[in-house]
Coordinates of C-alpha atoms in Angstrom, one line a residue:
X1 CA -292.7 -52.5 -40.5
X2 CA -291.2 -53.3 -43.6
X3 CA -287.8 -55.2 -44.7
X4 CA -285.5 -54.0 -46.6
X5 CA -286.2 -57.2 -49.4
X6 CA -289.9 -56.7 -50.1
X7 CA -289.2 -52.7 -49.9
X8 CA -287.3 -53.3 -53.1
X9 CA -289.7 -55.0 -55.0
X10 CA -291.9 -52.0 -54.3
X11 CA -289.3 -49.7 -55.5
X12 CA -288.6 -51.6 -58.9
X13 CA -292.6 -52.0 -59.3
X14 CA -293.1 -47.8 -58.8
X15 CA -290.0 -47.1 -60.8
X16 CA -291.3 -48.8 -63.8
X17 CA -294.0 -46.3 -63.9
X18 CA -292.7 -43.1 -63.0
X19 CA -289.9 -42.5 -66.1
X20 CA -293.3 -41.2 -67.7
X21 CA -294.6 -38.9 -65.4
X22 CA -293.8 -35.5 -65.0
X23 CA -294.3 -33.8 -61.6
X24 CA -296.6 -31.5 -60.0
X25 CA -296.7 -28.0 -60.4
X26 CA -299.6 -27.5 -58.4
X27 CA -300.4 -28.8 -54.8
X28 CA -303.8 -29.0 -52.5
X29 CA -303.0 -29.4 -49.2
X30 CA -306.9 -29.0 -47.8
X31 CA -307.4 -32.7 -46.5
X32 CA -304.3 -33.2 -44.1
X33 CA -306.4 -30.9 -41.5
X34 CA -310.1 -32.3 -42.0
X35 CA -312.0 -34.0 -39.7
X36 CA -311.8 -36.9 -41.1
X37 CA -307.5 -37.4 -42.1
X38 CA -307.8 -37.9 -37.9
X39 CA -310.4 -41.1 -38.5
X40 CA -307.1 -43.2 -39.9
X41 CA -308.2 -46.6 -39.7
X42 CA -311.1 -48.0 -38.1
X43 CA -309.8 -47.2 -34.2
X44 CA -312.3 -47.6 -32.2
X45 CA -312.4 -50.8 -33.1
X46 CA -308.6 -51.5 -32.1
X47 CA -308.1 -50.0 -28.8
X48 CA -305.0 -48.6 -28.2
X49 CA -303.7 -48.5 -31.5
X50 CA -301.4 -46.1 -33.6
X51 CA -299.0 -45.9 -35.4
X52 CA -297.1 -43.3 -33.7
X53 CA -294.2 -44.3 -32.4
X54 CA -290.7 -42.1 -29.6
X55 CA -287.7 -43.2 -29.5
X56 CA -284.6 -41.8 -28.5
X57 CA -283.4 -40.4 -31.0
X58 CA -286.7 -39.9 -34.0
X59 CA -290.6 -39.9 -33.5
X60 CA -293.2 -40.9 -36.1
X61 CA -296.4 -39.2 -35.0
X62 CA -299.4 -40.6 -37.0
X63 CA -302.3 -38.3 -37.5
X64 CA -304.7 -39.8 -34.9
X65 CA -302.4 -39.4 -31.8
X66 CA -302.4 -35.6 -33.1
X67 CA -303.8 -33.4 -29.5
X68 CA -305.3 -30.1 -29.9
X69 CA -305.8 -27.4 -27.5
X70 CA -306.2 -23.6 -26.6
X71 CA -302.9 -21.9 -26.7
X72 CA -302.9 -18.5 -25.7
X73 CA -301.1 -16.9 -27.8
X74 CA -303.1 -18.3 -30.6
X75 CA -307.6 -16.7 -30.4
X76 CA -310.2 -18.7 -31.6
X77 CA -307.5 -21.4 -32.7
X78 CA -306.0 -24.6 -31.5
X79 CA -302.9 -26.1 -31.6
X80 CA -301.0 -29.2 -31.8
X81 CA -297.4 -29.7 -30.7
X82 CA -295.8 -31.8 -32.6
X83 CA -291.9 -32.0 -31.1
X84 CA -290.7 -29.6 -29.1
X85 CA -287.1 -28.9 -26.8
X86 CA -289.2 -30.9 -24.3
X87 CA -287.3 -34.3 -26.0
X88 CA -284.0 -31.8 -26.5
X89 CA -284.7 -30.8 -30.0
X90 CA -284.2 -27.5 -30.9
X91 CA -287.5 -25.9 -32.4
X92 CA -290.6 -26.3 -31.8
X93 CA -293.3 -28.1 -35.1
X94 CA -296.8 -27.1 -34.7
X95 CA -299.7 -27.3 -35.9
X96 CA -302.6 -24.4 -36.4
X97 CA -305.8 -24.8 -37.0
X98 CA -307.7 -21.4 -37.1
X99 CA -311.1 -20.7 -36.6
X100 CA -313.5 -17.8 -37.8
X101 CA -311.9 -14.6 -36.9
X102 CA -309.0 -15.7 -35.0
X103 CA -305.9 -14.7 -34.7
X104 CA -302.2 -15.5 -33.2
X105 CA -299.5 -13.2 -31.8
X106 CA -295.5 -13.6 -32.2
X107 CA -294.1 -16.5 -30.2
X108 CA -291.9 -15.5 -27.0
X109 CA -288.9 -13.5 -26.9
X110 CA -285.9 -13.9 -28.7
X111 CA -287.3 -16.1 -31.4
X112 CA -288.2 -17.2 -34.7
X113 CA -291.3 -18.8 -36.5
X114 CA -291.6 -19.6 -39.7
X115 CA -295.5 -20.4 -40.9
X116 CA -295.9 -22.6 -43.7
X117 CA -300.0 -22.1 -44.7
X118 CA -301.0 -25.9 -45.8
X119 CA -305.6 -24.3 -46.5
X120 CA -306.8 -21.5 -46.5
X121 CA -306.3 -17.2 -46.3
X122 CA -304.4 -16.0 -43.7
X123 CA -303.1 -12.3 -43.0
X124 CA -299.6 -11.9 -41.8
X125 CA -298.8 -8.5 -40.5
X126 CA -295.1 -7.9 -40.1
X127 CA -293.6 -4.3 -38.4
X128 CA -295.8 -2.1 -41.3
X129 CA -295.9 -5.1 -43.9
X130 CA -298.8 -6.5 -44.3
X131 CA -299.4 -9.5 -46.8
X132 CA -302.2 -12.1 -47.6
X133 CA -300.7 -15.9 -47.6
X134 CA -302.9 -18.3 -49.6
X135 CA -302.2 -22.7 -49.1
X136 CA -298.5 -23.3 -50.4
X137 CA -297.3 -20.0 -49.7
X138 CA -295.3 -19.0 -46.6
X139 CA -293.8 -16.6 -43.8
X140 CA -290.7 -15.9 -42.0
X141 CA -291.2 -13.5 -39.2
X142 CA -287.5 -12.6 -37.2
X143 CA -287.1 -12.6 -33.7
X144 CA -287.8 -9.8 -32.7
X145 CA -289.8 -8.7 -34.6
X146 CA -293.5 -7.9 -32.9
X147 CA -296.4 -9.6 -35.7
X148 CA -300.1 -10.6 -36.4
X149 CA -301.6 -13.5 -37.5
X150 CA -305.4 -13.5 -39.0
X151 CA -307.8 -15.1 -40.9
X152 CA -311.3 -14.0 -41.5
X153 CA -312.8 -17.8 -43.4
X154 CA -310.2 -20.5 -40.7
X155 CA -306.9 -21.6 -42.2
X156 CA -304.3 -24.6 -41.5
X157 CA -300.9 -23.7 -40.6
X158 CA -297.7 -25.5 -39.9
X159 CA -295.7 -23.2 -38.1
X160 CA -291.1 -24.1 -36.8
X161 CA -290.5 -21.8 -34.1
X162 CA -287.2 -21.9 -32.1
X163 CA -284.8 -19.3 -30.2
X164 CA -282.5 -17.9 -32.5
X165 CA -279.1 -18.7 -32.2
X166 CA -276.9 -16.6 -34.2
X167 CA -275.9 -12.6 -34.4
X168 CA -277.3 -12.1 -37.7
X169 CA -280.2 -9.6 -38.6
X170 CA -282.6 -12.3 -41.3
X171 CA -285.3 -9.9 -42.5
X172 CA -288.9 -11.2 -43.0
X173 CA -289.5 -13.2 -46.0
X174 CA -292.4 -14.4 -47.3
X175 CA -293.1 -16.4 -50.8
X176 CA -294.7 -19.4 -52.8
X177 CA -293.7 -22.7 -52.1
X178 CA -293.7 -24.0 -57.0
X179 CA -292.1 -20.0 -57.6
X180 CA -288.7 -20.8 -55.8
X181 CA -286.4 -21.8 -58.6
X182 CA -285.4 -26.1 -57.8
X183 CA -281.8 -26.4 -57.2
X184 CA -279.2 -28.9 -57.8
X185 CA -279.2 -32.1 -55.8
X186 CA -275.8 -33.9 -57.0
X187 CA -276.6 -37.1 -56.9
X188 CA -279.7 -37.8 -56.3
X189 CA -282.8 -37.8 -58.1
X190 CA -285.7 -36.3 -56.3
X191 CA -287.2 -32.4 -56.7
X192 CA -286.0 -29.3 -54.0
X193 CA -286.5 -26.0 -53.7
X194 CA -284.8 -24.3 -50.1
X195 CA -287.6 -21.5 -48.5
X196 CA -285.4 -18.7 -47.0
X197 CA -282.2 -17.3 -48.1
X198 CA -279.0 -18.8 -47.7
X199 CA -277.1 -16.8 -45.7
X200 CA -275.3 -17.2 -42.5
X201 CA -277.9 -14.6 -40.9
X202 CA -280.7 -17.2 -40.2
X203 CA -279.8 -20.4 -38.5
X204 CA -281.9 -23.1 -40.2
X205 CA -283.8 -23.5 -43.6
X206 CA -287.0 -25.5 -44.6
X207 CA -286.6 -27.9 -47.6
X208 CA -289.4 -28.7 -50.2
X209 CA -288.6 -32.2 -51.7
X210 CA -290.7 -34.2 -54.5
X211 CA -290.5 -37.7 -54.9
X212 CA -291.8 -39.0 -58.0
X213 CA -293.0 -42.9 -57.8
X214 CA -290.4 -45.0 -57.1
X215 CA -287.7 -42.2 -56.3
X216 CA -285.4 -42.3 -53.7
X217 CA -282.8 -41.3 -51.6
X218 CA -279.7 -41.7 -52.2
X219 CA -277.7 -40.8 -49.2
X220 CA -278.3 -42.8 -46.3
X221 CA -278.2 -39.8 -44.3
X222 CA -276.2 -39.4 -40.6
X223 CA -275.8 -36.2 -39.6
X224 CA -275.5 -33.5 -37.1
X225 CA -278.7 -32.0 -38.0
X226 CA -281.7 -31.9 -36.4
X227 CA -285.2 -32.1 -39.1
X228 CA -288.5 -31.9 -39.0
X229 CA -290.8 -33.4 -41.1
X230 CA -294.5 -33.4 -42.2
X231 CA -295.6 -35.7 -45.6
X232 CA -297.3 -33.3 -47.6
X233 CA -299.0 -35.8 -49.5
X234 CA -298.3 -38.8 -50.7
X235 CA -296.8 -42.4 -49.5
X236 CA -294.1 -44.2 -49.2
X237 CA -290.9 -46.0 -46.8
X238 CA -288.7 -43.6 -44.4
X239 CA -286.5 -45.8 -42.7
X240 CA -284.7 -44.5 -39.0
X241 CA -282.3 -46.2 -37.2
X242 CA -283.1 -49.9 -37.9
X243 CA -286.6 -49.5 -38.2
X244 CA -288.6 -49.1 -41.1
X245 CA -291.9 -47.5 -40.9
X246 CA -294.7 -47.6 -44.1
X247 CA -295.5 -43.4 -44.2
X248 CA -299.1 -41.4 -46.1
X249 CA -299.5 -37.6 -46.4
X250 CA -300.3 -36.4 -43.0
X251 CA -298.0 -37.9 -40.6
X252 CA -294.8 -35.9 -39.2
X253 CA -291.6 -37.0 -38.6
X254 CA -288.8 -35.6 -36.1
X255 CA -285.0 -37.0 -35.6
X256 CA -283.0 -36.5 -34.0
X257 CA -278.3 -35.5 -34.2
X258 CA -277.2 -39.0 -35.9
X259 CA -280.0 -41.2 -37.0
X260 CA -279.8 -42.7 -39.6
X261 CA -282.4 -41.8 -42.3
X262 CA -283.8 -42.8 -45.2
X263 CA -287.4 -42.2 -47.8
X264 CA -288.2 -44.2 -50.6
X265 CA -291.8 -42.7 -52.1
X266 CA -294.3 -45.2 -53.2
X267 CA -297.8 -45.9 -54.6
X268 CA -299.1 -43.7 -57.7
X269 CA -299.0 -40.5 -56.3
X270 CA -295.5 -37.7 -56.3
X271 CA -295.1 -37.7 -52.7
X272 CA -294.1 -33.8 -51.0
X273 CA -292.5 -33.4 -47.8
X274 CA -291.5 -29.8 -45.8
X275 CA -288.3 -30.5 -43.6
X276 CA -287.2 -28.4 -41.3
X277 CA -283.0 -28.5 -41.3
X278 CA -281.1 -26.3 -38.7
X279 CA -277.9 -24.9 -40.8
X280 CA -275.4 -22.8 -40.4
X281 CA -274.6 -23.1 -37.0
X282 CA -271.1 -25.0 -36.1
X283 CA -271.8 -28.4 -34.5
X284 CA -269.7 -27.7 -31.6
X285 CA -271.9 -24.2 -30.9
X286 CA -275.1 -26.0 -31.3

């Protein structure tokens, strides 16, 4: 863990170097699910060591702790559940490694799915519509919509799945992250994109947030929303509760309601993370 005084020193140096930089226009996440990524530190020399932490109201899950296994919904593929309702979350966050000629079926009845492509190419068939998705593309599949996900050459995916909590009529949505507009973030400096329509038909949204080195959240957030976060690029410091954690690309975080949370980007590379946030549903109905 890193203390706030050391963090302030690191941020001051990083911010000085970020003022001359422009934000990236393209992103590559192909290393996140590569076999070498899961070696992390030389763990064979550190028996039992992991950076992963699980607490009552948050979890940090690092690559060396992920357990991939077969899944009856995914043929010729492996999945790793980063978080699930087993710990009280209202959603599941899943990594999928698709091999050649693999395919996945729709989740159980009543559940919706958001799919984000980390690497490779997938073909998503939703009803009568078929789209091809590549890295940085995404798709939302409403509960009850029959669909399939196929990959001829293999792909890496991030999934968010949950039981639909409203009585609206969400539609099939797909797109490319960089094509989504940057949204205003009053009082903040990071770049924000939202990947789903901001209407009452949707009970969650997915945010993509970019930070230049030295940039950080202004608000030290405490709120009723739940989060599932995957750091896609870069490194920095995440505060969770009263603890401070160094984080890097490939790390995942679950945040329960009302846990204090804050992020600062460090290093020389721009940070990007993708974030599930339950929205629209009144807190009294959660």
